Amino acid sequence: DGGITQSPKYLFRKEGQNVTLSCEQNLNHDAMYWYRQDPGQGLRLIYYSQIVNDFQKGDIAEGYSVSREKKESFPLTVTSAQKNPTAFYLCASQKRAGGSTDTQYFGPGTRLTVL
Amino acid sequence: QQPVQSPQAVILREGEDAVINCSSSKALYSVHWYRQKHGEAPVFLMILLKGGEQKGHDKISASFNEKKQQSSLYLTASQLSYSGTYFCGTGGSSNTGKLIFGQGTTLQVKP
């Protein structure tokens, strides 16, 4: 089955730690996205990538980093510089880069809690 | 700029109709509608492209008024399964696939 997987489903982090959230897709999609969702809020874009080895900052990139070494993988690292990282993190992919007419498909999400 | 959705929340009885609006201050190229159940990923409903195209999916349809920079989602004869939070995501004409999402409209359908 084709789809997007995210792991872990739940993640707990101590203050000062860096953690990495995994996102993998086997849809052969070019573009991938990371969003953050806070309770009762919409989705805010953290980073996106339209092609392997290239990525751009979204609206709230501070305190986060990404890599895109393989087409199917787009991991997100939440660094200690992110002051309020507790949130629901969603990864999405899109078939073609460079246009807003393609559907974005979402993974099941990772809920990150800072202890 | 984030699109504005209205209403913020709505409660319906099964069989009743609802309309959810999404308005933007910027010119729109596309509008994407999603439904999200609590704790789950958003599920795609439909895309509308500029040109006033109206689409339908079962008893859920949507319109896109390019001049007004607004889209509306119509839920007809609502079912319990329609409960959730509805988001619109707006796309511009730039050469990225970026979407800007509204704050969401929570819909609760009661028996």
Short mmCIF file of C-alpha atoms in Angstrom, two decimals:
data_model
loop_
_atom_site.label_atom_id
_atom_site.label_comp_id
_atom_site.label_asym_id
_atom_site.label_seq_id
_atom_site.Cartn_x
_atom_site.Cartn_y
_atom_site.Cartn_z
CA ASP A 1 0.00 0.00 0.00
CA GLY A 2 1.23 3.47 -0.84
CA GLY A 3 1.23 6.12 1.79
CA ILE A 4 3.04 8.30 4.25
CA THR A 5 4.35 7.01 7.55
CA GLN A 6 5.50 9.03 10.52
CA SER A 7 7.27 7.76 13.58
CA PRO A 8 7.08 7.73 16.47
CA LYS A 9 3.40 8.37 17.10
CA TYR A 10 4.15 9.84 20.53
CA LEU A 11 7.44 11.41 21.60
CA PHE A 12 8.51 12.84 24.89
CA ARG A 13 11.46 15.18 25.12
CA LYS A 14 13.33 16.64 28.02
CA GLU A 15 14.24 20.29 27.85
CA GLY A 16 17.56 20.85 26.10
CA GLN A 17 17.34 17.72 23.97
CA ASN A 18 17.21 17.52 20.22
CA VAL A 19 14.75 15.01 18.77
CA THR A 20 14.17 13.79 15.23
CA LEU A 21 10.78 12.98 13.76
CA SER A 22 10.68 10.56 10.86
CA CYS A 23 8.60 10.96 7.69
CA GLU A 24 8.70 8.43 4.86
CA GLN A 25 6.57 8.20 1.71
CA ASN A 26 6.39 5.53 -0.97
CA LEU A 27 4.15 7.51 -3.30
CA ASN A 28 7.05 8.69 -5.45
CA HIS A 29 6.04 12.27 -4.69
CA ASP A 30 8.45 15.09 -5.42
CA ALA A 31 7.44 17.57 -2.73
CA MET A 32 7.28 17.09 1.03
CA TYR A 33 6.15 19.38 3.84
CA TRP A 34 6.29 19.67 7.62
CA TYR A 35 3.50 21.37 9.55
CA ARG A 36 2.97 22.14 13.19
CA GLN A 37 -0.50 22.12 14.73
CA ASP A 38 -1.29 23.54 18.17
CA PRO A 39 -4.58 22.79 19.97
CA GLY A 40 -7.49 24.52 18.30
CA GLN A 41 -5.24 25.98 15.64
CA GLY A 42 -4.68 25.53 11.95
CA LEU A 43 -1.58 24.10 10.32
CA ARG A 44 1.57 26.21 10.15
CA LEU A 45 4.33 25.42 7.69
CA ILE A 46 7.77 24.69 9.15
CA TYR A 47 9.83 23.56 6.15
CA TYR A 48 9.21 22.21 2.68
CA SER A 49 11.22 20.47 0.00
CA GLN A 50 10.48 20.34 -3.71
CA ILE A 51 13.44 18.20 -4.73
CA VAL A 52 16.12 16.01 -3.19
CA ASN A 53 18.94 17.94 -1.49
CA ASP A 54 16.95 21.15 -1.47
CA PHE A 55 14.54 22.64 1.06
CA GLN A 56 13.10 26.01 2.05
CA LYS A 57 11.99 27.58 5.30
CA GLY A 58 8.32 27.96 5.97
CA ASP A 59 6.64 30.45 8.26
CA ILE A 60 7.94 29.06 11.59
CA ALA A 61 11.33 27.47 10.82
CA GLU A 62 13.23 28.82 13.84
CA GLY A 63 14.38 26.01 16.13
CA TYR A 64 13.85 23.31 13.50
CA SER A 65 16.06 21.67 10.89
CA VAL A 66 15.44 19.22 8.05
CA SER A 67 17.27 17.18 5.44
CA ARG A 68 16.21 15.64 2.14
CA GLU A 69 18.89 13.16 1.17
CA LYS A 70 16.42 10.72 -0.38
CA LYS A 71 13.23 11.36 -2.30
CA GLU A 72 11.16 9.25 0.06
CA SER A 73 12.46 10.64 3.35
CA PHE A 74 12.15 14.08 4.98
CA PRO A 75 13.13 13.95 8.68
CA LEU A 76 12.52 16.91 10.98
CA THR A 77 14.78 17.71 13.91
CA VAL A 78 13.37 19.76 16.75
CA THR A 79 16.34 21.44 18.39
CA SER A 80 16.77 22.80 21.88
CA ALA A 81 16.46 26.28 20.36
CA GLN A 82 12.74 25.68 19.82
CA LYS A 83 11.32 27.15 23.02
CA ASN A 84 7.82 25.72 22.88
CA PRO A 85 7.94 22.48 20.88
CA THR A 86 4.93 20.71 22.40
CA ALA A 87 2.58 20.22 19.44
CA PHE A 88 1.20 17.81 16.86
CA TYR A 89 3.55 17.50 13.88
CA LEU A 90 2.24 16.54 10.47
CA CYS A 91 4.19 15.56 7.41
CA ALA A 92 2.65 15.81 3.94
CA SER A 93 3.67 14.99 0.40
CA GLN A 94 2.57 16.22 -2.99
CA LYS A 95 3.04 14.57 -6.37
CA ARG A 96 4.53 17.48 -8.25
CA ALA A 97 6.55 20.34 -6.96
CA GLY A 98 5.96 23.82 -8.28
CA GLY A 99 2.21 24.22 -8.21
CA SER A 100 -0.71 24.44 -5.81
CA THR A 101 -3.12 22.33 -7.86
CA ASP A 102 -2.01 18.96 -6.54
CA THR A 103 -3.39 17.40 -3.40
CA GLN A 104 -1.24 17.28 -0.31
CA TYR A 105 -1.52 13.93 1.47
CA PHE A 106 -0.84 13.79 5.18
CA GLY A 107 0.83 11.25 7.40
CA PRO A 108 -0.73 10.18 10.72
CA GLY A 109 1.28 12.69 12.75
CA THR A 110 3.64 12.70 15.72
CA ARG A 111 2.58 14.19 19.02
CA LEU A 112 5.60 15.73 20.75
CA THR A 113 5.49 16.61 24.44
CA VAL A 114 8.22 18.38 26.35
CA LEU A 115 8.58 17.19 29.91
CA GLN B 1 -1.84 36.00 5.16
CA GLN B 2 -3.94 33.29 6.78
CA PRO B 3 -7.41 32.82 5.25
CA VAL B 4 -10.33 33.41 7.59
CA GLN B 5 -12.90 30.68 8.10
CA SER B 6 -16.42 31.22 9.35
CA PRO B 7 -18.15 30.16 11.43
CA GLN B 8 -15.59 28.99 13.99
CA ALA B 9 -17.92 26.25 15.21
CA VAL B 10 -21.31 24.84 14.32
CA ILE B 11 -23.58 22.23 15.86
CA LEU B 12 -26.10 20.40 13.72
CA ARG B 13 -28.66 17.66 13.99
CA GLU B 14 -28.41 14.76 11.58
CA GLY B 15 -29.98 15.69 8.26
CA GLU B 16 -29.41 19.43 8.59
CA ASP B 17 -27.30 21.46 6.18
CA ALA B 18 -24.25 23.64 6.86
CA VAL B 19 -22.06 26.11 4.99
CA ILE B 20 -18.44 26.85 5.86
CA ASN B 21 -16.75 29.88 4.33
CA CYS B 22 -13.09 30.57 3.62
CA SER B 23 -12.02 34.12 2.73
CA SER B 24 -8.62 35.42 1.74
CA SER B 25 -7.17 38.91 1.42
CA LYS B 26 -4.86 37.68 -1.35
CA ALA B 27 -5.60 36.52 -4.88
CA LEU B 28 -6.23 32.79 -4.93
CA TYR B 29 -5.21 30.18 -7.46
CA SER B 30 -6.60 27.15 -5.68
CA VAL B 31 -8.52 26.19 -2.56
CA HIS B 32 -8.11 22.80 -0.87
CA TRP B 33 -10.61 21.49 1.66
CA TYR B 34 -9.73 18.94 4.37
CA ARG B 35 -11.55 17.33 7.28
CA GLN B 36 -9.68 16.32 10.44
CA LYS B 37 -10.93 14.07 13.21
CA HIS B 38 -9.49 14.65 16.67
CA GLY B 39 -5.91 13.38 16.94
CA GLU B 40 -5.81 12.22 13.33
CA ALA B 41 -4.34 13.52 10.10
CA PRO B 42 -6.38 15.82 7.84
CA VAL B 43 -8.17 13.95 5.07
CA PHE B 44 -8.47 15.53 1.65
CA LEU B 45 -11.98 16.39 0.46
CA MET B 46 -11.57 18.38 -2.75
CA ILE B 47 -9.60 20.98 -4.68
CA LEU B 48 -11.12 23.95 -6.45
CA LEU B 49 -9.28 25.98 -9.03
CA LYS B 50 -9.87 29.58 -10.01
CA GLY B 51 -12.73 30.03 -12.43
CA GLY B 52 -15.70 29.58 -10.11
CA GLU B 53 -15.67 25.82 -10.51
CA GLN B 54 -18.01 23.94 -8.26
CA LYS B 55 -17.24 20.40 -7.20
CA GLY B 56 -19.13 17.74 -5.36
CA HIS B 57 -18.32 14.66 -3.36
CA ASP B 58 -21.33 12.66 -2.21
CA LYS B 59 -23.37 15.24 -0.26
CA ILE B 60 -20.45 17.62 0.18
CA SER B 61 -19.83 20.27 -2.44
CA ALA B 62 -17.85 23.47 -2.72
CA SER B 63 -17.63 26.62 -4.77
CA PHE B 64 -14.84 29.07 -5.49
CA ASN B 65 -15.49 32.72 -6.23
CA GLU B 66 -12.25 34.08 -7.63
CA LYS B 67 -13.39 37.71 -7.63
CA LYS B 68 -14.44 37.61 -4.00
CA GLN B 69 -11.36 35.52 -3.10
CA GLN B 70 -13.67 33.19 -1.26
CA SER B 71 -14.63 29.54 -1.18
CA SER B 72 -17.61 27.89 0.48
CA LEU B 73 -18.06 24.28 1.54
CA TYR B 74 -21.65 22.95 1.54
CA LEU B 75 -22.61 19.94 3.64
CA THR B 76 -26.04 18.64 2.78
CA ALA B 77 -28.14 16.31 4.92
CA SER B 78 -25.31 15.96 7.40
CA GLN B 79 -24.38 12.58 8.86
CA LEU B 80 -22.71 11.78 12.18
CA SER B 81 -19.53 10.94 10.24
CA TYR B 82 -19.29 14.55 9.08
CA SER B 83 -18.22 15.65 12.56
CA GLY B 84 -14.71 17.03 12.76
CA THR B 85 -12.72 20.15 12.00
CA TYR B 86 -12.74 21.48 8.47
CA PHE B 87 -9.78 23.37 7.10
CA CYS B 88 -9.34 25.30 3.91
CA GLY B 89 -5.85 25.61 2.44
CA THR B 90 -5.26 28.35 -0.11
CA GLY B 91 -2.70 28.27 -2.88
CA GLY B 92 -1.26 31.23 -4.75
CA SER B 93 0.12 31.43 -8.25
CA SER B 94 3.76 31.12 -7.22
CA ASN B 95 5.78 28.16 -8.42
CA THR B 96 5.63 26.35 -5.12
CA GLY B 97 2.96 24.02 -3.83
CA LYS B 98 2.70 25.86 -0.55
CA LEU B 99 -0.71 26.17 1.04
CA ILE B 100 -1.79 28.54 3.77
CA PHE B 101 -4.38 27.00 6.07
CA GLY B 102 -7.27 28.68 7.84
CA GLN B 103 -7.80 28.26 11.56
CA GLY B 104 -10.47 25.61 11.05
CA THR B 105 -14.22 25.24 11.61
CA THR B 106 -15.38 22.65 14.11
CA LEU B 107 -18.53 20.82 13.07
CA GLN B 108 -20.47 18.62 15.48
CA VAL B 109 -23.36 16.55 14.19
CA LYS B 110 -25.72 15.20 16.83
CA PRO B 111 -28.26 12.38 16.45
#
